[in-house]
Coordinates of N, CA and C in Angstrom, one line a residue:
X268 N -1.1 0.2 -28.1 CA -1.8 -1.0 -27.8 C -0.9 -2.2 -27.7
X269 N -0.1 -2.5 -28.1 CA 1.4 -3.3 -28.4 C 2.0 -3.2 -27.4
X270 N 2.2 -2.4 -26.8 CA 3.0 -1.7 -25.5 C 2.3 -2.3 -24.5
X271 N 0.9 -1.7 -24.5 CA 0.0 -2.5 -23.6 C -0.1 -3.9 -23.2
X272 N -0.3 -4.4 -24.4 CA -0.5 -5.7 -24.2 C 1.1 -6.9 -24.5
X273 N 2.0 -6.2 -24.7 CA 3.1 -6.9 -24.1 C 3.3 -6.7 -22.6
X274 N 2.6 -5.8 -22.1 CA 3.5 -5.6 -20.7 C 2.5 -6.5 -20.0
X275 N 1.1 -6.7 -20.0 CA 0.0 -7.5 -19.8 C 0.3 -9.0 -19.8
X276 N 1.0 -9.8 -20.7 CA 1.1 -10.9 -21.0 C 2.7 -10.9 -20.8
X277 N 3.5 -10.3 -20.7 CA 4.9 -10.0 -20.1 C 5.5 -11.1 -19.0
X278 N 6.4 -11.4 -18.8 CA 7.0 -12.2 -17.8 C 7.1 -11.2 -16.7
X279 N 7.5 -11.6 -15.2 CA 7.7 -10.2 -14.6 C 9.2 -9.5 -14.9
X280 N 9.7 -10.3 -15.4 CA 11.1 -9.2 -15.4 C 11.1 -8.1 -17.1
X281 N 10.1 -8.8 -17.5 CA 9.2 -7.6 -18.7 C 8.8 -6.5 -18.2
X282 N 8.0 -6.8 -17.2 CA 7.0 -5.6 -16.7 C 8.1 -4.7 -16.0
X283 N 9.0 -5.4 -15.0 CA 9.8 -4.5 -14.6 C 10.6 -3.5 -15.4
X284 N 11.1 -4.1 -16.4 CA 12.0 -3.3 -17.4 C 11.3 -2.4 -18.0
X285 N 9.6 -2.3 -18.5 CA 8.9 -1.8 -18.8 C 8.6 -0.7 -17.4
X286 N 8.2 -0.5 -16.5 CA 8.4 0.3 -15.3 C 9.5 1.3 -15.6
X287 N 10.2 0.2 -15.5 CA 11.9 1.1 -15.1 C 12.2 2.2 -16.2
X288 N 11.9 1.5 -18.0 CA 11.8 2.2 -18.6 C 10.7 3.7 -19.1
X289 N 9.6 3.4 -18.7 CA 8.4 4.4 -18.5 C 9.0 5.2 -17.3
X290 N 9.1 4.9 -16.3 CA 9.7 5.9 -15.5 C 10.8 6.9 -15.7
X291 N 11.4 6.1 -16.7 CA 12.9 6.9 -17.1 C 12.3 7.8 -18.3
X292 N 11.6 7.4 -19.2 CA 10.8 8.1 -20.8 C 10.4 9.1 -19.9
X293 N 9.2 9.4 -18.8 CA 8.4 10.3 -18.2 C 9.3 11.2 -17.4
X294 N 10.2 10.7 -16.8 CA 11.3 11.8 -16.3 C 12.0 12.6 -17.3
X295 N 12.3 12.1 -18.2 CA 13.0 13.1 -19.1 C 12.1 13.9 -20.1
X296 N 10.7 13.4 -20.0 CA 10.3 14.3 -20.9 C 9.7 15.7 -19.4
X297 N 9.6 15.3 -18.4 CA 9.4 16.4 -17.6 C 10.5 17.5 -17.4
X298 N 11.9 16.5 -17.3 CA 13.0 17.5 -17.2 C 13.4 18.3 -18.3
X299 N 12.7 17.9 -19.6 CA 12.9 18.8 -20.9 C 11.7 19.7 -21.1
X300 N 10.4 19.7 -20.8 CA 9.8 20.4 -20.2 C 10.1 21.3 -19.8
X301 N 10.2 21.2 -18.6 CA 11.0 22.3 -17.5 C 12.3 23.0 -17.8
X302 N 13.3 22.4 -18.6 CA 14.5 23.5 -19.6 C 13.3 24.1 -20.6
X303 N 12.5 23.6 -21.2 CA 12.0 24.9 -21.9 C 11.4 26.1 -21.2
X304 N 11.0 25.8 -20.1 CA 10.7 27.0 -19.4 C 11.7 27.6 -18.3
X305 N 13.1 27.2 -18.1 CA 14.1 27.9 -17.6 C 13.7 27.2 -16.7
X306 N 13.6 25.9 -15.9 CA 13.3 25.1 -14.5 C 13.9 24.6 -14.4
X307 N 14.7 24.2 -13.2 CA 15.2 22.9 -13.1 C 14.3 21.4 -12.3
X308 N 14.9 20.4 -13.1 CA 13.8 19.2 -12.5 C 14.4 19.0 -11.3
X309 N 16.3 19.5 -10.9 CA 17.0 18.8 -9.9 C 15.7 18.4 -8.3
X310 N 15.0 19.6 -8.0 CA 14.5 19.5 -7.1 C 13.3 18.2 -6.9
X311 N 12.9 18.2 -8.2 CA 11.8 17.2 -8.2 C 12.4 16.0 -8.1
X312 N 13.6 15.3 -8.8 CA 14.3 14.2 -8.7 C 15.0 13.9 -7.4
X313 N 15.1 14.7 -6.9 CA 15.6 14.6 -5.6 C 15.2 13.8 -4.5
X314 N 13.7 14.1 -4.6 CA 12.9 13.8 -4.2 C 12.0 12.2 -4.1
X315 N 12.5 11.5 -5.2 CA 12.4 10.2 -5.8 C 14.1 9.4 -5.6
X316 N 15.0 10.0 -5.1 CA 16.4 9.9 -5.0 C 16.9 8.7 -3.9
X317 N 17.4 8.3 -3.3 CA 18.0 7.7 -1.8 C 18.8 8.7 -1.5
X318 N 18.5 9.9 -0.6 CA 19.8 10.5 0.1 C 20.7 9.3 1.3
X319 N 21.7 10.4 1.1 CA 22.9 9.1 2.2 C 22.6 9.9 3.8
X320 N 22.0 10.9 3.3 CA 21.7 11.6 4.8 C 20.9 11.1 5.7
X321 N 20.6 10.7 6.8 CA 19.7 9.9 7.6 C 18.2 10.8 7.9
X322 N 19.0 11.8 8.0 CA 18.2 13.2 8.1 C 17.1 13.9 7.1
X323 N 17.5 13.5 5.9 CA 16.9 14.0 4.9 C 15.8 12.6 4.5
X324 N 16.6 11.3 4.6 CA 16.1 10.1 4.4 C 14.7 9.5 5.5
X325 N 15.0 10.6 6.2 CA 13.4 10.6 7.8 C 12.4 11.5 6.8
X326 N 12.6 12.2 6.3 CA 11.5 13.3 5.3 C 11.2 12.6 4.6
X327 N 11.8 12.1 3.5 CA 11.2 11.3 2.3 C 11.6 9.5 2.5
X328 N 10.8 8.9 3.3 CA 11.1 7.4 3.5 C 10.4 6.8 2.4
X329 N 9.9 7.3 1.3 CA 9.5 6.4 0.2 C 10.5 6.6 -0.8
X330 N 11.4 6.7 -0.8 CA 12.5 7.1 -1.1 C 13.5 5.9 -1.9
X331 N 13.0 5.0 -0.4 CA 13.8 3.8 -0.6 C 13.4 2.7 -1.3
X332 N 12.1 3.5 -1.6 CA 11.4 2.1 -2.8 C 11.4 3.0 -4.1
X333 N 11.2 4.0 -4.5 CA 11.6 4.8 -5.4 C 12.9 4.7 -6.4
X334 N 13.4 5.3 -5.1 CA 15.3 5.0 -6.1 C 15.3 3.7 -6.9
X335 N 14.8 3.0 -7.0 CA 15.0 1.3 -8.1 C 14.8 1.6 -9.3
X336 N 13.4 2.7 -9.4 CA 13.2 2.8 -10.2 C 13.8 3.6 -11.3
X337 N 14.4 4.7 -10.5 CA 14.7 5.8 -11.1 C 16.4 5.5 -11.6
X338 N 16.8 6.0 -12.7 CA 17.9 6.2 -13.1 C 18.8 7.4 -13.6
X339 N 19.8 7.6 -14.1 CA 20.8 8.7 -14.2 C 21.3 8.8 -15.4
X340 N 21.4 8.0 -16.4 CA 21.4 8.4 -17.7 C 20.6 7.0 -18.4
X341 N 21.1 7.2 -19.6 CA 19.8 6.4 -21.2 C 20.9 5.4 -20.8
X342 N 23.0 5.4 -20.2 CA 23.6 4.2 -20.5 C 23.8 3.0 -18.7
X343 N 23.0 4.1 -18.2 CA 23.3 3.4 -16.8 C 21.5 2.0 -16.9
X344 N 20.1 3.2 -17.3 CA 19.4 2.2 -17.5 C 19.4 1.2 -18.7
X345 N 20.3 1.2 -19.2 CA 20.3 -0.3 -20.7 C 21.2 -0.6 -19.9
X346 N 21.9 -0.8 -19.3 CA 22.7 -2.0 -18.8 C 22.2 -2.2 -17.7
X347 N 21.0 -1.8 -16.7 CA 20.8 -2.8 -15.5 C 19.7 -3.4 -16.4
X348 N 18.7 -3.0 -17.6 CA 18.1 -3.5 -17.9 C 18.0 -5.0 -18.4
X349 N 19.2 -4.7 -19.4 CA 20.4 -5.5 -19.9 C 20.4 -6.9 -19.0
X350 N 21.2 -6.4 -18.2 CA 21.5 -7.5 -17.2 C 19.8 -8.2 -16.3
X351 N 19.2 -7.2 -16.1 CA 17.5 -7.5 -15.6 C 16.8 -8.8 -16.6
X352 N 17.2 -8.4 -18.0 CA 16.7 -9.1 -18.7 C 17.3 -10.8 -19.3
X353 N 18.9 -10.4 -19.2 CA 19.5 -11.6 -19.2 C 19.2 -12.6 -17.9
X354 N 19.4 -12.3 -16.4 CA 19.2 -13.0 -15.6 C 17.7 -13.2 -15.3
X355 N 16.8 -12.2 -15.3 CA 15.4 -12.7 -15.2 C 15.3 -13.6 -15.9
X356 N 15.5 -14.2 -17.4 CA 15.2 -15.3 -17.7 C 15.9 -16.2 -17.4
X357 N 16.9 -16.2 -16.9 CA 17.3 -17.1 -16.2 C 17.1 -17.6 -14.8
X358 N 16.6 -16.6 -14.3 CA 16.4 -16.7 -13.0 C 14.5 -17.7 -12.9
X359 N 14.4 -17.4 -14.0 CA 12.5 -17.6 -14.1 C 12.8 -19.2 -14.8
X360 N 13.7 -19.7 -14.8 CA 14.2 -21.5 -14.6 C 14.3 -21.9 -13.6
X361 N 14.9 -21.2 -12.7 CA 14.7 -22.0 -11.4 C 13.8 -21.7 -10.5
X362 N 13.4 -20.4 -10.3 CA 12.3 -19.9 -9.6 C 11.2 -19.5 -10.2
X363 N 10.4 -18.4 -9.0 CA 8.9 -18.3 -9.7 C 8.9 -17.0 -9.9
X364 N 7.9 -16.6 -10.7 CA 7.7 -15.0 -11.2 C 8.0 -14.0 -9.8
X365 N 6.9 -15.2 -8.8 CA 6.5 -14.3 -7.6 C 8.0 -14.1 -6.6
X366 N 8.8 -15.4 -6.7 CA 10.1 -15.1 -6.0 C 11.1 -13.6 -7.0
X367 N 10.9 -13.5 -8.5 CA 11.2 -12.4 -9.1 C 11.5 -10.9 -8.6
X368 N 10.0 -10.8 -8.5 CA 9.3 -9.8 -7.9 C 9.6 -9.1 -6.5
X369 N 9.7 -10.4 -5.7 CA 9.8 -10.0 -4.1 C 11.7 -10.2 -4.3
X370 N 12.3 -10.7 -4.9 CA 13.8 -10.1 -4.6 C 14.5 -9.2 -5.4
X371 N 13.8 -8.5 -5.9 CA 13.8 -7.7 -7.1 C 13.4 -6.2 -6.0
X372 N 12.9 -6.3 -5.2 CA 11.8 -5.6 -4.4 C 13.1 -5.3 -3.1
X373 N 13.2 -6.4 -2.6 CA 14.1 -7.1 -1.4 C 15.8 -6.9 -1.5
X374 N 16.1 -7.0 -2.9 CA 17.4 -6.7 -3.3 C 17.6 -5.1 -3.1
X375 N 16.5 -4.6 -3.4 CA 17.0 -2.7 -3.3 C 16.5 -2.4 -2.7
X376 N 15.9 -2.8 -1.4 CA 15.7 -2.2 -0.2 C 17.1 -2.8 0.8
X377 N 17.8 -3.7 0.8 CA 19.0 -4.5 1.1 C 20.2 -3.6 0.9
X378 N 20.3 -3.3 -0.7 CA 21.2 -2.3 -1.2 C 20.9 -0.9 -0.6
X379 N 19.6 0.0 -0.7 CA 19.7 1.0 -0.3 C 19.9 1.4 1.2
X380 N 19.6 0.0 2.2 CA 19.8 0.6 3.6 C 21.3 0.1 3.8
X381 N 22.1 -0.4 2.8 CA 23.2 -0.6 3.0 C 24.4 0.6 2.8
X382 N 23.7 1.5 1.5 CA 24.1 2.6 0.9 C 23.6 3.8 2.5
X383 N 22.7 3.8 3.0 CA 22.7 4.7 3.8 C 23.6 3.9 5.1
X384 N 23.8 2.9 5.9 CA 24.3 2.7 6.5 C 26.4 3.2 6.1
X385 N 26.2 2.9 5.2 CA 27.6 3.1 5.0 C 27.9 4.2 4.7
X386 N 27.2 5.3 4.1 CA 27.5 7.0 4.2 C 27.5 7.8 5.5
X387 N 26.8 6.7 6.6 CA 26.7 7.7 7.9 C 27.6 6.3 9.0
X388 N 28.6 5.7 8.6 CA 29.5 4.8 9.2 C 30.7 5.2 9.0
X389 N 31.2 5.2 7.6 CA 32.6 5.2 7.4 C 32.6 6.6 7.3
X390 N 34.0 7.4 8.0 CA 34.2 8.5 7.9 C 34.8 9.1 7.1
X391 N 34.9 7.9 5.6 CA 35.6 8.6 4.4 C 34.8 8.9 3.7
X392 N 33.3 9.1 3.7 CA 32.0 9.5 3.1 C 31.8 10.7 3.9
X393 N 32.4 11.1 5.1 CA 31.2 11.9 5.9 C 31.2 13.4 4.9
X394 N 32.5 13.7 4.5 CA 32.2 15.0 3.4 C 31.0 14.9 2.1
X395 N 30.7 14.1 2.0 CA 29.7 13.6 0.7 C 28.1 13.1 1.4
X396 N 28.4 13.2 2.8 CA 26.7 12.3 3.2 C 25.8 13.5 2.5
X397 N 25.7 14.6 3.2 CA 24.5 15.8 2.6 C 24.2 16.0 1.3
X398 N 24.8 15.3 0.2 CA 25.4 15.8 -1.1 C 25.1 14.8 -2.0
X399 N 24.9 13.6 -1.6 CA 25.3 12.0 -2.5 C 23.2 11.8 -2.1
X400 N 22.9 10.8 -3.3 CA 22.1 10.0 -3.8 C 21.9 9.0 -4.6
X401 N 21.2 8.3 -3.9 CA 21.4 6.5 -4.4 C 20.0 6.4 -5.9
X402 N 20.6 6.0 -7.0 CA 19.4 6.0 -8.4 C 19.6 4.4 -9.0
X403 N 19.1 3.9 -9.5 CA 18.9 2.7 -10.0 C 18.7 1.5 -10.1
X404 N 18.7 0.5 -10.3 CA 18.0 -0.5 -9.8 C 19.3 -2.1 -10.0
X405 N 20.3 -1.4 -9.9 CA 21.9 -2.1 -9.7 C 21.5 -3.0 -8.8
X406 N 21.4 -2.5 -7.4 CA 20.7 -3.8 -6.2 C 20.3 -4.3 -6.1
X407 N 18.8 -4.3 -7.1 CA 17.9 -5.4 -7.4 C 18.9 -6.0 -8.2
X408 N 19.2 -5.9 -9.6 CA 19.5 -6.2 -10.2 C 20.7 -7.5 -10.1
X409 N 21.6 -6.7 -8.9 CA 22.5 -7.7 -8.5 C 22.1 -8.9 -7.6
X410 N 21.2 -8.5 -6.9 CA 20.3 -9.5 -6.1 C 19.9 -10.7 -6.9
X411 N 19.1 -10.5 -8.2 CA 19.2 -11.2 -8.8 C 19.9 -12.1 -9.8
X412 N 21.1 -11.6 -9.9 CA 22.2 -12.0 -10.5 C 22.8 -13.4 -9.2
X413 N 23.5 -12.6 -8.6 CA 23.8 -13.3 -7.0 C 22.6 -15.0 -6.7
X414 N 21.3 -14.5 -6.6 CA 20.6 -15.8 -6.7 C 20.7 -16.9 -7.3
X415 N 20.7 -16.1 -8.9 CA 20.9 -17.4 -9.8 C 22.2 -18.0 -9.7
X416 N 23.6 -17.3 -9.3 CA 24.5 -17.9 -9.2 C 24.9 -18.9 -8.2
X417 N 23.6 -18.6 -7.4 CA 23.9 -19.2 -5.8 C 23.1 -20.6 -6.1
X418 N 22.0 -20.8 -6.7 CA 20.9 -21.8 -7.5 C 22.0 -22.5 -7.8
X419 N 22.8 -22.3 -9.6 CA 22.9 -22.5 -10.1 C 24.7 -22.5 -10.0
X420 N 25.9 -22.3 -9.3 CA 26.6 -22.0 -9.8 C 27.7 -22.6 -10.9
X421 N 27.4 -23.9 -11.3 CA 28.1 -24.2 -12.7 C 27.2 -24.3 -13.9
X422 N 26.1 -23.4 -13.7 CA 25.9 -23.4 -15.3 C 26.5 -22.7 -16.2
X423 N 26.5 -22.7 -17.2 CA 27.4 -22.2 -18.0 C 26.7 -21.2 -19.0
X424 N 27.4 -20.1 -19.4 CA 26.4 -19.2 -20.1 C 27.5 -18.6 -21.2
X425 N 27.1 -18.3 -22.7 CA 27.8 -18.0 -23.5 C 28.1 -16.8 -23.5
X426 N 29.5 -16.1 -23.7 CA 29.7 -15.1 -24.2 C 30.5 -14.9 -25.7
X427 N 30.0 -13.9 -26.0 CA 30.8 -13.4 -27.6 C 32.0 -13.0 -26.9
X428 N 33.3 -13.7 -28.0 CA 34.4 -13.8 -27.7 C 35.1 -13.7 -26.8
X429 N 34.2 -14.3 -25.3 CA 34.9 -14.9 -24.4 C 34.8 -16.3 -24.1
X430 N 33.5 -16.8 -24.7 CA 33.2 -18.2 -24.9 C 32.1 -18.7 -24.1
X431 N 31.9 -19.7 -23.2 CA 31.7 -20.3 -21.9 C 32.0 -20.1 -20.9
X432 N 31.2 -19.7 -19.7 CA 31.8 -19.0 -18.4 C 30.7 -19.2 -17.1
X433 N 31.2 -20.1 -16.5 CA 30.5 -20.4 -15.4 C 29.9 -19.5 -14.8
X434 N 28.5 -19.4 -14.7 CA 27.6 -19.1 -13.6 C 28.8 -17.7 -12.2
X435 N 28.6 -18.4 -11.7 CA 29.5 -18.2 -10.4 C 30.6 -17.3 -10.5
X436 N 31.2 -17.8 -12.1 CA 32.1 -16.0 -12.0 C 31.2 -15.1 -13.0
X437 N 30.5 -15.1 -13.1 CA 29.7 -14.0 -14.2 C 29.3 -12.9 -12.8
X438 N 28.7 -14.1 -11.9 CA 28.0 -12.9 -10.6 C 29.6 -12.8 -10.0
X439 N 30.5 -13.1 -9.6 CA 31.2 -12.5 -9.0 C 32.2 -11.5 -9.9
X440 N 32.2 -11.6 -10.8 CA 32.8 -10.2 -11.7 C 31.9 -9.1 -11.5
X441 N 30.4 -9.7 -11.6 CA 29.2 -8.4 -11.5 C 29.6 -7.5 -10.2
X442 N 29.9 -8.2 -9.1 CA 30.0 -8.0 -7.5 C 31.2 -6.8 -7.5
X443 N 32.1 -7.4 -7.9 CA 33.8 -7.3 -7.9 C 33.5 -5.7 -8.6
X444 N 32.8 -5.4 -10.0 CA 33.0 -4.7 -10.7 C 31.9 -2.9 -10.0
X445 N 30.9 -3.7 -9.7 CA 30.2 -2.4 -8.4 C 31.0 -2.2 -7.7
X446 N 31.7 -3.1 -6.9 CA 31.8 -2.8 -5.7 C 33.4 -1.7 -6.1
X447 N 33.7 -1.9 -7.2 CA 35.0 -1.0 -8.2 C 34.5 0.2 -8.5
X448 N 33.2 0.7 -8.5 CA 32.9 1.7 -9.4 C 32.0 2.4 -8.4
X449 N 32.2 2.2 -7.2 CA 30.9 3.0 -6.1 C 32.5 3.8 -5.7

Protein backbone atom coordinates (compact mmCIF):
# COMPACT_ATOMS: atom_id res chain seq x y z
CA UNK A 1 0.00 0.00 0.00
CA UNK A 2 3.16 2.26 0.63
CA UNK A 3 4.49 1.29 -2.68
CA UNK A 4 1.22 2.22 -4.04
CA UNK A 5 0.78 5.32 -2.79
CA UNK A 6 4.21 6.61 -3.12
CA UNK A 7 4.23 6.01 -6.76
CA UNK A 8 0.60 7.87 -6.90
CA UNK A 9 1.81 10.98 -5.18
CA UNK A 10 5.45 10.51 -6.72
CA UNK A 11 7.17 13.19 -8.83
CA UNK A 12 7.57 11.80 -12.31
CA UNK A 13 11.12 10.86 -12.17
CA UNK A 14 9.64 8.61 -9.00
CA UNK A 15 7.28 6.82 -11.07
CA UNK A 16 9.85 6.31 -13.61
CA UNK A 17 12.34 4.75 -11.29
CA UNK A 18 9.49 2.80 -9.88
CA UNK A 19 8.64 1.37 -13.57
CA UNK A 20 12.18 0.77 -14.34
CA UNK A 21 12.46 -0.96 -11.10
CA UNK A 22 9.17 -3.22 -11.26
CA UNK A 23 10.13 -4.17 -14.52
CA UNK A 24 13.58 -5.21 -13.56
CA UNK A 25 11.91 -7.12 -9.88
CA UNK A 26 9.29 -8.95 -12.56
CA UNK A 27 12.00 -9.95 -15.03
CA UNK A 28 14.04 -11.61 -12.71
CA UNK A 29 11.59 -13.26 -10.79
CA UNK A 30 10.41 -14.83 -14.31
CA UNK A 31 13.96 -15.71 -15.33
CA UNK A 32 14.37 -17.57 -11.90
CA UNK A 33 11.26 -19.14 -12.54
CA UNK A 34 12.20 -20.56 -15.63
CA UNK A 35 15.91 -21.87 -14.21
CA UNK A 36 13.74 -23.84 -11.95
CA UNK A 37 12.18 -25.52 -14.64
CA UNK A 38 15.40 -25.91 -16.92
CA UNK A 39 14.20 -22.70 -19.38
CA UNK A 40 15.85 -20.17 -20.57
CA UNK A 41 14.25 -16.50 -20.33
CA UNK A 42 17.08 -15.47 -23.16
CA UNK A 43 14.29 -15.78 -25.72
CA UNK A 44 11.65 -13.88 -23.98
CA UNK A 45 14.13 -10.86 -23.17
CA UNK A 46 15.05 -10.67 -26.43
CA UNK A 47 12.21 -9.76 -27.41
CA UNK A 48 11.78 -6.57 -25.07
CA UNK A 49 15.65 -5.93 -26.27
CA UNK A 50 16.73 -3.08 -29.21
CA UNK A 51 18.37 -5.41 -31.75
CA UNK A 52 21.21 -3.53 -33.95
CA UNK A 53 19.77 -5.57 -36.76
CA UNK A 54 17.33 -3.52 -39.00
CA UNK A 55 15.88 -6.81 -39.92
CA UNK A 56 15.07 -8.16 -36.72
CA UNK A 57 14.22 -4.49 -35.47
CA UNK A 58 11.09 -4.54 -38.59
CA UNK A 59 9.65 -7.70 -36.43
CA UNK A 60 9.61 -6.25 -33.13
CA UNK A 61 9.26 -2.23 -33.60
CA UNK A 62 8.09 -1.92 -30.01
CA UNK A 63 11.19 -2.62 -29.19
CA UNK A 64 12.35 0.67 -29.21
CA UNK A 65 10.22 1.86 -26.53
CA UNK A 66 10.77 -1.17 -24.49
CA UNK A 67 14.55 -1.34 -24.20
CA UNK A 68 14.41 1.94 -21.54
CA UNK A 69 12.87 0.06 -19.56
CA UNK A 70 14.52 -2.99 -19.45
CA UNK A 71 18.03 -3.54 -17.89
CA UNK A 72 21.03 -6.11 -17.62
CA UNK A 73 22.10 -6.41 -14.24
CA UNK A 74 20.84 -5.11 -10.22
CA UNK A 75 24.50 -2.64 -10.99
CA UNK A 76 23.73 -1.20 -14.38
CA UNK A 77 19.88 -0.32 -13.03
CA UNK A 78 21.10 1.63 -9.54
CA UNK A 79 23.25 3.73 -11.38
CA UNK A 80 20.88 4.97 -14.31
CA UNK A 81 18.47 5.11 -11.47
CA UNK A 82 20.98 6.91 -9.46
CA UNK A 83 21.68 9.34 -11.91
CA UNK A 84 17.49 9.42 -13.03
CA UNK A 85 17.06 10.41 -9.56
CA UNK A 86 19.81 12.98 -8.99
CA UNK A 87 19.06 14.91 -12.16
CA UNK A 88 15.23 14.51 -12.18
CA UNK A 89 15.27 16.63 -9.29
CA UNK A 90 17.09 18.72 -10.68
CA UNK A 91 15.80 18.91 -13.75
CA UNK A 92 12.10 19.34 -12.11
CA UNK A 93 13.69 23.25 -11.06
CA UNK A 94 13.74 24.25 -14.20
CA UNK A 95 11.24 22.38 -16.06
CA UNK A 96 7.94 20.63 -15.81
CA UNK A 97 7.03 17.09 -14.85
CA UNK A 98 5.38 16.91 -18.30
CA UNK A 99 8.77 18.24 -20.19
CA UNK A 100 10.33 15.08 -17.71
CA UNK A 101 8.39 12.65 -19.16
CA UNK A 102 8.40 13.47 -22.94
CA UNK A 103 12.40 13.70 -22.84
CA UNK A 104 12.83 10.90 -20.86
CA UNK A 105 10.57 9.21 -23.65
CA UNK A 106 12.42 11.36 -26.56
CA UNK A 107 15.97 10.72 -25.10
CA UNK A 108 15.62 6.80 -25.78
CA UNK A 109 13.96 6.76 -28.77
CA UNK A 110 17.09 9.46 -30.03
CA UNK A 111 19.57 6.97 -28.43
CA UNK A 112 18.09 3.83 -29.67
CA UNK A 113 17.68 4.94 -33.42
CA UNK A 114 21.14 6.16 -33.04
CA UNK A 115 22.31 2.69 -31.63
CA UNK A 116 20.63 1.02 -34.75
CA UNK A 117 21.82 3.54 -37.16
CA UNK A 118 25.37 3.08 -36.13
CA UNK A 119 25.42 -0.91 -36.05
CA UNK A 120 24.19 -1.02 -39.66
CA UNK A 121 26.79 2.27 -40.78
CA UNK A 122 30.09 1.70 -39.42
CA UNK A 123 31.70 -1.39 -40.72
CA UNK A 124 33.52 -1.99 -37.42
CA UNK A 125 30.15 -3.33 -35.98
CA UNK A 126 29.02 -5.28 -39.04
CA UNK A 127 30.42 -8.68 -37.21
CA UNK A 128 28.20 -7.84 -34.08
CA UNK A 129 24.90 -6.36 -35.93
CA UNK A 130 22.90 -9.99 -35.71
CA UNK A 131 24.25 -10.60 -32.23
CA UNK A 132 24.18 -7.10 -30.15
CA UNK A 133 21.13 -5.50 -28.19
CA UNK A 134 20.39 -2.23 -26.81
CA UNK A 135 18.95 -2.53 -22.65
CA UNK A 136 18.51 0.45 -20.47
CA UNK A 137 17.50 3.61 -19.98
CA UNK A 138 21.32 5.41 -20.24
CA UNK A 139 19.65 7.56 -23.17
CA UNK A 140 16.93 8.81 -21.36
CA UNK A 141 18.86 9.23 -18.71
CA UNK A 142 21.63 11.14 -20.48
CA UNK A 143 19.10 13.16 -22.26
CA UNK A 144 18.21 14.36 -19.11
CA UNK A 145 21.41 14.99 -17.73
CA UNK A 146 22.49 16.96 -21.06
CA UNK A 147 19.24 19.30 -20.55
CA UNK A 148 19.88 20.39 -17.26
CA UNK A 149 23.41 21.15 -18.14
CA UNK A 150 22.32 22.94 -21.23
CA UNK A 151 19.48 25.02 -18.71
CA UNK A 152 21.76 25.44 -16.34
CA UNK A 153 25.37 25.11 -17.11
CA UNK A 154 27.13 26.91 -14.08
CA UNK A 155 25.33 25.52 -11.38
CA UNK A 156 27.18 23.96 -9.20
CA UNK A 157 26.54 20.65 -7.53
CA UNK A 158 28.40 18.94 -4.58
CA UNK A 159 30.47 16.04 -4.58
CA UNK A 160 31.94 13.84 -1.73
CA UNK A 161 35.52 14.42 -1.94
CA UNK A 162 35.57 16.11 -5.04
CA UNK A 163 33.88 19.13 -3.76
CA UNK A 164 31.99 21.64 -6.19
CA UNK A 165 31.63 21.01 -9.86
CA UNK A 166 29.99 22.82 -12.40
CA UNK A 167 26.96 21.67 -14.04
CA UNK A 168 28.45 21.51 -17.50
CA UNK A 169 31.31 19.14 -16.68
CA UNK A 170 29.27 16.65 -14.57
CA UNK A 171 27.14 16.15 -18.10
CA UNK A 172 30.17 16.15 -20.08
CA UNK A 173 32.14 13.49 -18.04
CA UNK A 174 28.60 11.57 -18.15
CA UNK A 175 28.88 11.99 -22.25
CA UNK A 176 32.71 11.43 -22.43
CA UNK A 177 32.37 8.33 -20.00
CA UNK A 178 29.33 6.30 -22.32
CA UNK A 179 30.60 7.23 -25.09
CA UNK A 180 34.12 5.17 -23.41
CA UNK A 181 32.29 2.21 -22.43
CA UNK A 182 30.01 1.37 -25.63
Amino acid sequence: TDLKETFRRGNTFIRLIYINVGIFVIGTLISVILQLFNLSATGIFDLFALPASLHRFILQPWSLLSYMFMHAGVFHLLFNMLWLYWFGRLFLNFFSARHLRGLYILGGLCGGLLYILAYNVFPYFSDAVYSSYLLGASASVLAIVVATAVREPEYTVQFMFIGAVRLKYVALFMVVTDLLFM
